Coordinates of C-alpha atoms in Angstrom, one line a residue:
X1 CA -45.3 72.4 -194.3
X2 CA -44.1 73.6 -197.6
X3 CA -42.1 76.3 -198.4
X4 CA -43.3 78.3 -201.3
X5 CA -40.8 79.8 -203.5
X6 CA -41.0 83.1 -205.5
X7 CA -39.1 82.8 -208.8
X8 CA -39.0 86.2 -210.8
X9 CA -38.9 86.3 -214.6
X10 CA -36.8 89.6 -214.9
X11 CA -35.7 88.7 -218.7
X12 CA -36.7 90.8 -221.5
X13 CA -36.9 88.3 -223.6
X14 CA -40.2 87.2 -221.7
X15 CA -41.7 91.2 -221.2
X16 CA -42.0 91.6 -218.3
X17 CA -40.9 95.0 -216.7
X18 CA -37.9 95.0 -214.1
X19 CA -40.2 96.3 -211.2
X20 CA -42.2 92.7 -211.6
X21 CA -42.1 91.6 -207.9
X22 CA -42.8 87.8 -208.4
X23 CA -44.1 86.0 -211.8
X24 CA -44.9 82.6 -210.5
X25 CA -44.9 80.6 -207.1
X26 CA -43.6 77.3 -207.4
X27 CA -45.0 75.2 -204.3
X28 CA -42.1 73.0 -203.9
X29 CA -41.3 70.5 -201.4
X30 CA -39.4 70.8 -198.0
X31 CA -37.1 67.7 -198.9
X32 CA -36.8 64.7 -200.6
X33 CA -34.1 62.9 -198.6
X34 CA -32.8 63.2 -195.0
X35 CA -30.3 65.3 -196.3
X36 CA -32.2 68.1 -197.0
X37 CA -33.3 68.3 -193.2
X38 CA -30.2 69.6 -192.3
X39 CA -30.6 73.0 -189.9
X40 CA -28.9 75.3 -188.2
X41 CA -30.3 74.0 -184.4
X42 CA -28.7 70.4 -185.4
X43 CA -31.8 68.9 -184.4
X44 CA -32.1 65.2 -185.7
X45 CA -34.7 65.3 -188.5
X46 CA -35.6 63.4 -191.2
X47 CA -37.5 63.5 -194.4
X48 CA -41.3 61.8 -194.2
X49 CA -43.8 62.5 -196.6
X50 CA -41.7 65.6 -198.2
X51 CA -41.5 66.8 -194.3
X52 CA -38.9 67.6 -192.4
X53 CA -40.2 65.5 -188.9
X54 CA -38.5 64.2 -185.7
X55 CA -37.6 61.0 -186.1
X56 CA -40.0 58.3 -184.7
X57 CA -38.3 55.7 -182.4
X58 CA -38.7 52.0 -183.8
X59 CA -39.7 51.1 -180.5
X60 CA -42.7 52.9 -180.3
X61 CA -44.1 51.4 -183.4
X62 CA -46.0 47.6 -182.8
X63 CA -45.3 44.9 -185.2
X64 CA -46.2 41.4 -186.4
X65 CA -43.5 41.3 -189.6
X66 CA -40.5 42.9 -190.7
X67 CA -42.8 44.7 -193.2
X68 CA -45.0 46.3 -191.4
X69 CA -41.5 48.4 -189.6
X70 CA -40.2 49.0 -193.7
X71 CA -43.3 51.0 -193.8
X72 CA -42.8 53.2 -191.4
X73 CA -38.9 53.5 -191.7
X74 CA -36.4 51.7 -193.9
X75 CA -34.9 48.3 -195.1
X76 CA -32.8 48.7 -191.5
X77 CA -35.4 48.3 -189.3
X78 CA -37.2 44.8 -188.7
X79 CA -39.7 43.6 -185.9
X80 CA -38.2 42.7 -182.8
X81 CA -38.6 40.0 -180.2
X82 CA -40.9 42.4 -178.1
X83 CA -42.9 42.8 -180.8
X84 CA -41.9 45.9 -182.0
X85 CA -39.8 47.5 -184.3
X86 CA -36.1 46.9 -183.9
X87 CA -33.1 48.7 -185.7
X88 CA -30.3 46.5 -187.5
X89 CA -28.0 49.6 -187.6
X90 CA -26.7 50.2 -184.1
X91 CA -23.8 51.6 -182.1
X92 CA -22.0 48.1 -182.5
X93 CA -23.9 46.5 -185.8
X94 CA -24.3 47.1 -189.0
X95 CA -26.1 45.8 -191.9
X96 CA -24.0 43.9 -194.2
X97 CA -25.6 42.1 -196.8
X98 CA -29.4 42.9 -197.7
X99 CA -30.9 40.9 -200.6
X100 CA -31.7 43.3 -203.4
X101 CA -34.8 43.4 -204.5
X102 CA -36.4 41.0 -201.8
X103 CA -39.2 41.8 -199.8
X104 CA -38.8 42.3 -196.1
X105 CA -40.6 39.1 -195.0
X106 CA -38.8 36.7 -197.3
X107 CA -35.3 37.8 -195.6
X108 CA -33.8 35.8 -192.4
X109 CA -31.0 37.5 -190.5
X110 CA -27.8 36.1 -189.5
X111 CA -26.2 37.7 -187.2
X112 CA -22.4 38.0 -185.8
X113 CA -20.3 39.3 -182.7
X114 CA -16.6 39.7 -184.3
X115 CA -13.7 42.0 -183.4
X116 CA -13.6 44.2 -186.7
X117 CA -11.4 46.9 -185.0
X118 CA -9.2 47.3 -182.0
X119 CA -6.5 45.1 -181.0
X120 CA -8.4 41.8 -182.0
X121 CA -8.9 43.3 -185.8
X122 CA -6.1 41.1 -187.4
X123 CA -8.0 38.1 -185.9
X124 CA -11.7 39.4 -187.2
X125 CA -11.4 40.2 -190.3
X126 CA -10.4 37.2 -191.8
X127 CA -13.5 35.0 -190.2
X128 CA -16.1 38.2 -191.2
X129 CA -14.4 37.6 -194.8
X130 CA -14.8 34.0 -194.4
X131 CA -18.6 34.3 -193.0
X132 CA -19.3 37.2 -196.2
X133 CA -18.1 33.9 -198.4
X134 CA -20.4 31.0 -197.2
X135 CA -23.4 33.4 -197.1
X136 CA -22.6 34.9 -201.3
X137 CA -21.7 31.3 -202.0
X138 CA -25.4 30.3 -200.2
X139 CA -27.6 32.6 -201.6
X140 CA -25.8 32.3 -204.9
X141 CA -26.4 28.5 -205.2
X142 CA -30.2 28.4 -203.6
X143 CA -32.9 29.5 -201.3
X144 CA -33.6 28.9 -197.9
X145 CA -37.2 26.8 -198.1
X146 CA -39.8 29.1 -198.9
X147 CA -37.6 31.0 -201.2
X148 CA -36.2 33.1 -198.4
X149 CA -32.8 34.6 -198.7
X150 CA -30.0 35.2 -196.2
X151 CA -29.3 38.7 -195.0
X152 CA -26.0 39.5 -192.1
X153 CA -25.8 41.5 -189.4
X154 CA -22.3 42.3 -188.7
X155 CA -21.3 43.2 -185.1
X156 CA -18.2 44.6 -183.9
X157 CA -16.9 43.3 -180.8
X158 CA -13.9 45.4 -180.3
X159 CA -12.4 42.5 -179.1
X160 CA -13.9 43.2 -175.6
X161 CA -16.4 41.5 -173.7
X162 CA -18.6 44.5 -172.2
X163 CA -19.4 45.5 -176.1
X164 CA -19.6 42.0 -177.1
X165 CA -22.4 41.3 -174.6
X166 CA -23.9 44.9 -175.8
X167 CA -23.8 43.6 -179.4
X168 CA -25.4 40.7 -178.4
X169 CA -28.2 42.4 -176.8
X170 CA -28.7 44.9 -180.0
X171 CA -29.1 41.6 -182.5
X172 CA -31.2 39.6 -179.2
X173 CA -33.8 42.5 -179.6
X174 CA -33.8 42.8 -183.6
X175 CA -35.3 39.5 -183.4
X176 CA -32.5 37.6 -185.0
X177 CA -32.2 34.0 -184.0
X178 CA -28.6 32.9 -185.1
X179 CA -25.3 34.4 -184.2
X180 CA -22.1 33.5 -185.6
X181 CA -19.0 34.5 -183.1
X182 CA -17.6 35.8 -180.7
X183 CA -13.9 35.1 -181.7
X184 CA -12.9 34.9 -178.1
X185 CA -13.4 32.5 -174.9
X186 CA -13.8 35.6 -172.9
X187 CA -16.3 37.4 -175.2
X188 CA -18.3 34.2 -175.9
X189 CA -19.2 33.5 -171.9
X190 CA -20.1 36.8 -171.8
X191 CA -22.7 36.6 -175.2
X192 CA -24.2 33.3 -173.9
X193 CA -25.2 34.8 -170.6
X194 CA -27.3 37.2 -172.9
X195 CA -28.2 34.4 -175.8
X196 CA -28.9 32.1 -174.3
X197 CA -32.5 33.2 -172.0
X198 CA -33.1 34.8 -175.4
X199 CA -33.4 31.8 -176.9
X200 CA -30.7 32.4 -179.9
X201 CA -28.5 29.9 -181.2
X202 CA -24.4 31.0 -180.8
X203 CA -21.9 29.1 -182.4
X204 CA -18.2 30.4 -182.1
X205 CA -15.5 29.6 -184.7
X206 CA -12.9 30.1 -182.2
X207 CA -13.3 29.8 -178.7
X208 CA -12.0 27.3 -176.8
X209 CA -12.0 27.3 -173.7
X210 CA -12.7 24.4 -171.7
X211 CA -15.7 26.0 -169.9
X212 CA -17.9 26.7 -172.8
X213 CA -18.8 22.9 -173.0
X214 CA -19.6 22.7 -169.5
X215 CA -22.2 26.1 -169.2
X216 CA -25.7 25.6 -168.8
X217 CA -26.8 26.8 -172.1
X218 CA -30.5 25.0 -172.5
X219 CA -27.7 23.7 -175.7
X220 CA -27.8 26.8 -177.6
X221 CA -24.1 27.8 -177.4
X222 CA -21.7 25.5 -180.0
X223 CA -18.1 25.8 -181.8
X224 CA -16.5 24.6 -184.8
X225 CA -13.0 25.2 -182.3
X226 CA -11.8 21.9 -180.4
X227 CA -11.5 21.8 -176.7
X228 CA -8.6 23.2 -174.8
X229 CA -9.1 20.3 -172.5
X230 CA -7.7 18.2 -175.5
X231 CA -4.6 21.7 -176.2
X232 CA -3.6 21.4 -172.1
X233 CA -2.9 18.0 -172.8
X234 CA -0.9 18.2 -176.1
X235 CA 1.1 21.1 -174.4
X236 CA 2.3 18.7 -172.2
X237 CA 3.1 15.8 -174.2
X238 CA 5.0 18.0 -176.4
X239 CA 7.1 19.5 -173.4
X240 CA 7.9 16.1 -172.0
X241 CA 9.1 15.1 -175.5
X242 CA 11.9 18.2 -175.7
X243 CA 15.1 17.4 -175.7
X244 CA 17.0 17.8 -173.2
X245 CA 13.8 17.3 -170.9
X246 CA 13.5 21.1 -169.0
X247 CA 13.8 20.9 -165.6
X248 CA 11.8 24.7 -165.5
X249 CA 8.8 25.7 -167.4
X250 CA 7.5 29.6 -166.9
X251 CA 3.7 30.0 -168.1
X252 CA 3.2 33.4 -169.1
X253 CA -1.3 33.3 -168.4
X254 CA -3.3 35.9 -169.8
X255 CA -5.9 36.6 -167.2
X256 CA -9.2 35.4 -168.6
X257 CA -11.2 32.5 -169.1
X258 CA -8.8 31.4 -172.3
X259 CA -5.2 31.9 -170.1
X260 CA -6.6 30.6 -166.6
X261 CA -9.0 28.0 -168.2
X262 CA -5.8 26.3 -170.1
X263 CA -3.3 26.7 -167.1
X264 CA -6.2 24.9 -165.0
X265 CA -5.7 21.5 -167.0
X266 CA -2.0 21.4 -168.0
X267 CA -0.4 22.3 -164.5
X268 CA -1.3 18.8 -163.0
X269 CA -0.2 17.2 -166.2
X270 CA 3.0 18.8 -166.3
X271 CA 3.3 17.8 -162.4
X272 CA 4.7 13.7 -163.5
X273 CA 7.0 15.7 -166.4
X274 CA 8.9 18.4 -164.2
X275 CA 10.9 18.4 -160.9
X276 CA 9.1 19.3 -157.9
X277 CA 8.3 23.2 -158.4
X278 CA 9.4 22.6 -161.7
X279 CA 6.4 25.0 -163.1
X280 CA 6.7 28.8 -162.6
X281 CA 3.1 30.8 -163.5
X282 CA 2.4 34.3 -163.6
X283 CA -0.6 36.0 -164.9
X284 CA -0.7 38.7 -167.2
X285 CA -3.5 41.4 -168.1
X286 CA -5.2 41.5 -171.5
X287 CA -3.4 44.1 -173.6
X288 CA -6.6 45.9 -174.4
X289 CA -7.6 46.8 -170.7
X290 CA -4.6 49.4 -170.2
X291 CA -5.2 53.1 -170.1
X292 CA -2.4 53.7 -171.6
X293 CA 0.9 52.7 -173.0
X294 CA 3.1 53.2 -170.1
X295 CA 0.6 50.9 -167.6
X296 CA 1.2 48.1 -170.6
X297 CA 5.0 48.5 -170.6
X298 CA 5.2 48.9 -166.5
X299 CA 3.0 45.3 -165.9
X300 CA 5.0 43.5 -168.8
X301 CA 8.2 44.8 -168.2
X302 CA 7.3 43.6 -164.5
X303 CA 6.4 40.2 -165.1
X304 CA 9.4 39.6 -168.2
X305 CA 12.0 40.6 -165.2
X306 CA 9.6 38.0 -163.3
X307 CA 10.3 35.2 -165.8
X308 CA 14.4 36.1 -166.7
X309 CA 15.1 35.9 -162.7
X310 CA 12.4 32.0 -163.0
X311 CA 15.7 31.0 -165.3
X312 CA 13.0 28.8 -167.5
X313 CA 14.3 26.0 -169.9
X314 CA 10.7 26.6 -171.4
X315 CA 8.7 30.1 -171.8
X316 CA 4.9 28.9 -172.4
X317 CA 2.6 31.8 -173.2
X318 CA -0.8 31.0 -172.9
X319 CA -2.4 34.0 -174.3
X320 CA -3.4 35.5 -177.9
X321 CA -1.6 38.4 -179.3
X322 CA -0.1 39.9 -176.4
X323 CA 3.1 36.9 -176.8
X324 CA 4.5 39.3 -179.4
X325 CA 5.2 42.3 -176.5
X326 CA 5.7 39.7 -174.2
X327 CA 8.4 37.6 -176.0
X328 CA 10.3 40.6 -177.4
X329 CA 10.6 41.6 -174.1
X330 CA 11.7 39.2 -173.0
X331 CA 14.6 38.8 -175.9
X332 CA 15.3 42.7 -175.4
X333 CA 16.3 41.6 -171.8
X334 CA 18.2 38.7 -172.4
X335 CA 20.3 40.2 -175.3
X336 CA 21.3 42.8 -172.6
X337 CA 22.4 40.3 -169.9
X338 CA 26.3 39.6 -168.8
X339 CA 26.2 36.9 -169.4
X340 CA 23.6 35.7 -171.2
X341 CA 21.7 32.7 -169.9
X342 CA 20.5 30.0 -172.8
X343 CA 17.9 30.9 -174.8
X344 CA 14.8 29.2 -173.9
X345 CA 12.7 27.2 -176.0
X346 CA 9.4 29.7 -176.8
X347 CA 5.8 27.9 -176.6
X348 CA 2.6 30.0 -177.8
X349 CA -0.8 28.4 -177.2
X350 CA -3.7 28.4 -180.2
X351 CA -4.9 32.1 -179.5
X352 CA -0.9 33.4 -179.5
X353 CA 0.4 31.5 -182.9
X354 CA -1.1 33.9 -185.5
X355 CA 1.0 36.2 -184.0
X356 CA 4.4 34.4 -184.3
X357 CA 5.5 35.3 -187.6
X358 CA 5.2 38.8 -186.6
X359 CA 7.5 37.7 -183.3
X360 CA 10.6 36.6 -185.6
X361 CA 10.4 39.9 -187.8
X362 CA 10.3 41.8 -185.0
X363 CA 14.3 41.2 -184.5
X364 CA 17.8 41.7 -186.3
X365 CA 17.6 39.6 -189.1
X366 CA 21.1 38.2 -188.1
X367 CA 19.1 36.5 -184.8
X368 CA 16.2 35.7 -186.6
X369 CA 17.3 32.0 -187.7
X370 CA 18.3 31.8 -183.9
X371 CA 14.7 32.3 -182.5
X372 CA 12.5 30.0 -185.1
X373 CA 14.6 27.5 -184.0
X374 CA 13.7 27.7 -180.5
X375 CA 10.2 28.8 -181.2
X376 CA 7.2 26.8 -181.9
X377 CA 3.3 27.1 -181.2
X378 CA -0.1 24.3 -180.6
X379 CA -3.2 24.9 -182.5
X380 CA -6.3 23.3 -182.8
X381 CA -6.3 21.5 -186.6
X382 CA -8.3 23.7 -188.6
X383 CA -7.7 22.9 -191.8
X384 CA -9.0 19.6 -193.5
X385 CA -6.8 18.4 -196.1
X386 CA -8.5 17.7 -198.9
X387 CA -11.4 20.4 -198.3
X388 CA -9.3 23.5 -197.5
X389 CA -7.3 24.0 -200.5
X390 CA -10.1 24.7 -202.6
X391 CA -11.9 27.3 -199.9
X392 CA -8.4 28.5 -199.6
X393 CA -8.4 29.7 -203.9
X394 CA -11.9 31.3 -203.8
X395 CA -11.2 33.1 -200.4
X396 CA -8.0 34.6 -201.9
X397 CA -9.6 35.1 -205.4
X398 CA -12.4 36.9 -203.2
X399 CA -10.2 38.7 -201.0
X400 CA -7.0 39.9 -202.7
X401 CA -6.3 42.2 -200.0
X402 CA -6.7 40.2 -196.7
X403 CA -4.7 36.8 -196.4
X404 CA -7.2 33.8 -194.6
X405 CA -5.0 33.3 -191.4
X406 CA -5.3 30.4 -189.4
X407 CA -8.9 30.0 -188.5
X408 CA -11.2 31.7 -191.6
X409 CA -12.2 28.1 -192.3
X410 CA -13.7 27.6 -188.8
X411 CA -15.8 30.7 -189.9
X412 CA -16.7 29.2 -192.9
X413 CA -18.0 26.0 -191.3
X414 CA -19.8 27.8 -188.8
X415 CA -21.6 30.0 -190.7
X416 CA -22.7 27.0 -193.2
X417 CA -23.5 24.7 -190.9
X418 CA -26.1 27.3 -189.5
X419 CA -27.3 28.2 -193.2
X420 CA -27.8 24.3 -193.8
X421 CA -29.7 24.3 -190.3
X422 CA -32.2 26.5 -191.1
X423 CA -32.1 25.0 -194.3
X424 CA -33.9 22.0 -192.8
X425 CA -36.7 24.0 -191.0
X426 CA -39.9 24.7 -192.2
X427 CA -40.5 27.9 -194.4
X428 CA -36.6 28.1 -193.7
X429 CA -36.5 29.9 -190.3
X430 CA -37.3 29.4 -187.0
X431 CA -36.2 29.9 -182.9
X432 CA -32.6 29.0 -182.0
X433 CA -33.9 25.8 -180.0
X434 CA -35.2 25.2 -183.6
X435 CA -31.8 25.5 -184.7
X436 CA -29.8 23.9 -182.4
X437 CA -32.5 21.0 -182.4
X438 CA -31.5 20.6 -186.2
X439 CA -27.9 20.3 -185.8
X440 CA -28.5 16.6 -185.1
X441 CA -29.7 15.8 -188.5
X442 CA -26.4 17.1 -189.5
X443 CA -24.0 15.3 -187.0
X444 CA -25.3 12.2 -187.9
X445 CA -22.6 9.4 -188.7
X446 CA -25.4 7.0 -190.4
X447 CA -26.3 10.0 -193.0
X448 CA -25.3 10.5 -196.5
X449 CA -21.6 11.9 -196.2
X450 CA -21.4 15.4 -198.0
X451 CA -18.4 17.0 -198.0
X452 CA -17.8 21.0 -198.4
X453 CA -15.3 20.4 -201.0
X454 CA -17.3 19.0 -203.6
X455 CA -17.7 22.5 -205.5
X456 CA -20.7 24.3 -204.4
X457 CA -23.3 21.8 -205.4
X458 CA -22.9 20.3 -202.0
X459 CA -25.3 22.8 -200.6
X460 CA -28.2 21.6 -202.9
X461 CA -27.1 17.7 -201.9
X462 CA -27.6 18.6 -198.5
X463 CA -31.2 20.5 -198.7
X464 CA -32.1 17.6 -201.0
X465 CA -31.5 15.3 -198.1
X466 CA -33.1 16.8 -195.5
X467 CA -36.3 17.7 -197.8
X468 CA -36.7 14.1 -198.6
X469 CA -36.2 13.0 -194.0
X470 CA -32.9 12.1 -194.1
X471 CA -29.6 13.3 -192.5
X472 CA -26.0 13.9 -193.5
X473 CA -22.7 13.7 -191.9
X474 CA -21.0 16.7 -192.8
X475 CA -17.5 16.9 -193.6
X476 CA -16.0 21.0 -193.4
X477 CA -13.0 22.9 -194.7
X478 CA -11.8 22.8 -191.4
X479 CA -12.9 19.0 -191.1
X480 CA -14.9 16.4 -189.7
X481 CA -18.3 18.2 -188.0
X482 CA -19.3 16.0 -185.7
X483 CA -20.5 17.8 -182.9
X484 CA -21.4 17.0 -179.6
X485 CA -25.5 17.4 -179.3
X486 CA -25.1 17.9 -175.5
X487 CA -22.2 20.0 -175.3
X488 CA -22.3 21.9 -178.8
X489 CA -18.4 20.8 -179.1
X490 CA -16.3 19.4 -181.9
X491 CA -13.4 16.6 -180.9
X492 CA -10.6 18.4 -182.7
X493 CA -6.7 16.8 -183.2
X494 CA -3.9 19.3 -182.6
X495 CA -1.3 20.9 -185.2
X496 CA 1.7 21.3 -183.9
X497 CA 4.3 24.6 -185.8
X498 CA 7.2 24.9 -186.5
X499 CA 8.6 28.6 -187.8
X500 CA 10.9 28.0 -190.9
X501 CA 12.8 30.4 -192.9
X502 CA 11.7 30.7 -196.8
X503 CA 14.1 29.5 -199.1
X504 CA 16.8 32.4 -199.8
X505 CA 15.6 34.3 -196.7
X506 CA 15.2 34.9 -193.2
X507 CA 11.5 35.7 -193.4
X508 CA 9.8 33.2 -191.0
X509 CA 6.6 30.9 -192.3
X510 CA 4.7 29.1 -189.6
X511 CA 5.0 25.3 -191.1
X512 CA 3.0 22.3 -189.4
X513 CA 5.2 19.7 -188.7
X514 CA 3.3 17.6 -185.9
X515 CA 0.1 16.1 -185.3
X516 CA -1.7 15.3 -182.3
X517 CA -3.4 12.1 -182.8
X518 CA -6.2 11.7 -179.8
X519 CA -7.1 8.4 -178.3
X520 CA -10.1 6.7 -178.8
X521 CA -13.0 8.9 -177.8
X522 CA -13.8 10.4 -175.1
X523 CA -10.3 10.8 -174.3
X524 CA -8.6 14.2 -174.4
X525 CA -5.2 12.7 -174.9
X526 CA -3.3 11.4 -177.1
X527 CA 0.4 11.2 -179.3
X528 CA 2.4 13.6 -181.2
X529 CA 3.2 12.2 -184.9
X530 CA 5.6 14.0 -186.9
X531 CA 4.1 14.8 -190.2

């Protein structure tokens, strides 16, 4: 339909006389974007051959190739796995990075699951950053074989597992085959239950739970993150090594896989370090779960007064960014006892140490020196080096406004890796079993050794390699990546922090000071080296 529209030449100058009705139709058309369908009944409409129309569902239309969905609807739209057209914009993904100027067909998708808002958002950002940095610094150095660039699907996870799993269904039905996240153990359980009978590969840059090595996967779900088997252990070395040795140790769990899945392997080491009933544990709820504020503050309130009448030596939080409200609860109480009790020394596990700078700024500045002295937290080493420093420049240089954290490396890596993967598959894509089937000709420790701090041209060296049959052994920002093939997982050493005031100031810096050096493989233990 076209509206027809009367225009009437009433001017003098052109002599026609005032009672003229209409001088000319001009047959224009009803729109020429989606704009132009706005209308008054709010109906969703959009603009198809100068029409206003109802919008046809993607899923009604068959396919064979992402092209044959942009001609029906737009650059967001690509065939699905059912074979038939799948959006890329959803209610919990968007579309990132699109190629300009590339045809649909010669685009592969990466996908991710990361929490980009929410409670979890200071955690996110940095690895999406990170992940946005490998793929410019990919497709601005080559071509996946055939000439195909990288597009990325970027998923918000909300930090919660229910929208994590829904995100992972969205980018499971678009067809894409490679998924980069989630950032939690919780979340990532939850995406390889869907992943994984889809057949797409999931490789997390921070998850670490014990129990993502042991699922049964069909070896589709990987990390660049160590084990926590190998963190339970170097939490317990390092609390035997205090001195004076505690005689009580409260563990403040979070309850998920990440909290229960750590306290699972260090209470029986801590059982030949402590006095009988020595070890004090009480589980905590995620901070995002709460309806409101006054549910968070009655549960942690609850279980601080918990841990003050436990008298601990040693408060060991084995959570993520709840230890802030935890731990300054627990100060707010004890600065209000009479009399005060000793301070206790202040443990936070990998997913809680980001957050302890923010813990020492959150009290008087005359008590601040106090608490990093008694405060300290266990990571998983994440940063080679020799390779990180020069990631570290470009990611800053790239992103003035967002500092890389802890972990952005482990992003890095884990998006690369996958890029290289598909880099060594025929026309430069293929099925995550495809994938994870191709991770072996990285791993391998016979292969040329390439290392991501040679400057960019070790992406070339590496698709040079595989092109002419053979394999590397590749070397990361956030180190060696020598994964497991059977368990997708990464033997990872331990940082241990210390929180030290900058010169002139009381304004903390987390500082690694200790090193935990594991015995020969496959032991999970090992010794803490002061660095």
């Amino acid at each position: 339909m076209r509206r027809a529209r009367c225009i009437a030449f009433l001017a003098a100058g052109l002599g026609l006389g005032a009672g003229s009705s209409c001088s000319l139709i001009v047959d224009l058309p009803e729109c020429v974007s989606d704009l132009d369908c706005t209308n008054a009944q709010d109906l969703e409409l959009v603009c198809r051959d100068h029409e206003c129309v109802a919008p046809t569902p993607p899923s009604s239309v068959d396919c064979s190739a992402d092209s044959d969905c942009f001609a029906v609807f737009d650059q967001s739209v690509v065939c699905g796995s059912a074979g038939v057209c799948a959006p890329l914009e959803t209610e919990h993904c968007a579309l990132r990075v699109r190629p300009e100027g590339v045809m649909p067909d010669q685009i592969v998708y990466l996908g991710s699951i990361l929490p980009h808002t929410g409670t979890y958002a200071s955690m996110g950002i940095p690895l999406e950053n990170a992940m946005q940095l490998a793929i410019e610094d990919f497709d601005g150095t080559t071509t996946l074989p055939g000439g195909k660039r990288v597009g990325w699907v970027a998923c918000d996870s909300r930090g919660r597992a229910s929208d994590a799993a829904a995100a992972a269904e969205e980018l499971a039905a678009a067809g894409i085959q490679a998924i980069v996240g989630p950032a939690l153990s919780e979340e990532t359980v939850g995406v390889a239950n869907v992943t994984a009978p889809a057949g797409v590969f999931l490789i997390s840059p921070t998850a670490s739970a014990r129990l993502l090595g042991q699922l049964v996967d069909l070896d589709l779900v990987w990390r660049t993150a160590g084990n926590d088997a190998v963190q339970a252990a170097g939490i317990a070395d390092r609390i035997a090594a205090l001195d004076p040795p505690p005689e009580r140790v409260v563990a403040l769990v979070k309850n998920d896989r990440y909290g229960q899945g750590l306290l699972e392997d260090l209470a029986p080491r801590l059982q030949g370090v402590l006095p009988a009933n020595g070890l004090g544990t009480l589980l905590y709820s995620p901070i995002d779960t709460f309806p409101d504020s006054q549910s968070l503050l009655s549960e942690y309130g609850a279980r601080v007064a918990d841990t003050f009448e436990l008298d601990p030596d040693v408060i060991v939080v084995l959570g993520s960014v709840e230890a802030r409200e935890l731990i300054l609860f627990y100060l707010d109480a004890w600065s209000s006892a009479d009399p005060r009790p000793p301070l206790p020394t202040f443990m936070l596990s990998s997913e809680g140490v980001s957050v302890a700078e923010t813990i020492v700024e959150g009290v008087s500045e005359g008590f601040r020196t106090t608490l990093m002295a008694r405060m300290e937290g266990i990571a998983h080493t994440n940063r080679d080096p020799d390779d990180y420093g020069p990631f570290a420049i470009r990611y800053e240089i790239r992103f003035p406004d967002s500092e890389a954290g802890l972990d952005a490396g482990l992003a890095y890596d884990a998006t690369m890796v996958t890029l290289l993967a598909l880099s060594s598959l025929s026309g430069g894509e293929g099925t995550g079993s495809q994938i994870a089937e191709a991770m072996a000709r990285l791993s391998n420790e016979s292969g040329t050794q390439v290392s991501f701090g040679e400057g960019l041209s070790f992406i070339t060296t590496v698709q040079q390699t595989l092109a002419a049959g053979g394999d590397v052994d590749l070397h990361g920002v956030s180190g060696e990546l020598d994964f497991d093939l059977e368990s997708g997982d990464l033997r990872r050493e331990l940082t241990g922090f210390d929180l030290e005031p900058i010169a002139g100031t009381t304004e903390p810096r987390l500082t690694a000071r200790r090193r935990y050096e594991l015995d020969p493989a496959p032991a999970v233990t090992g010794t803490w080296v002061d660095l």
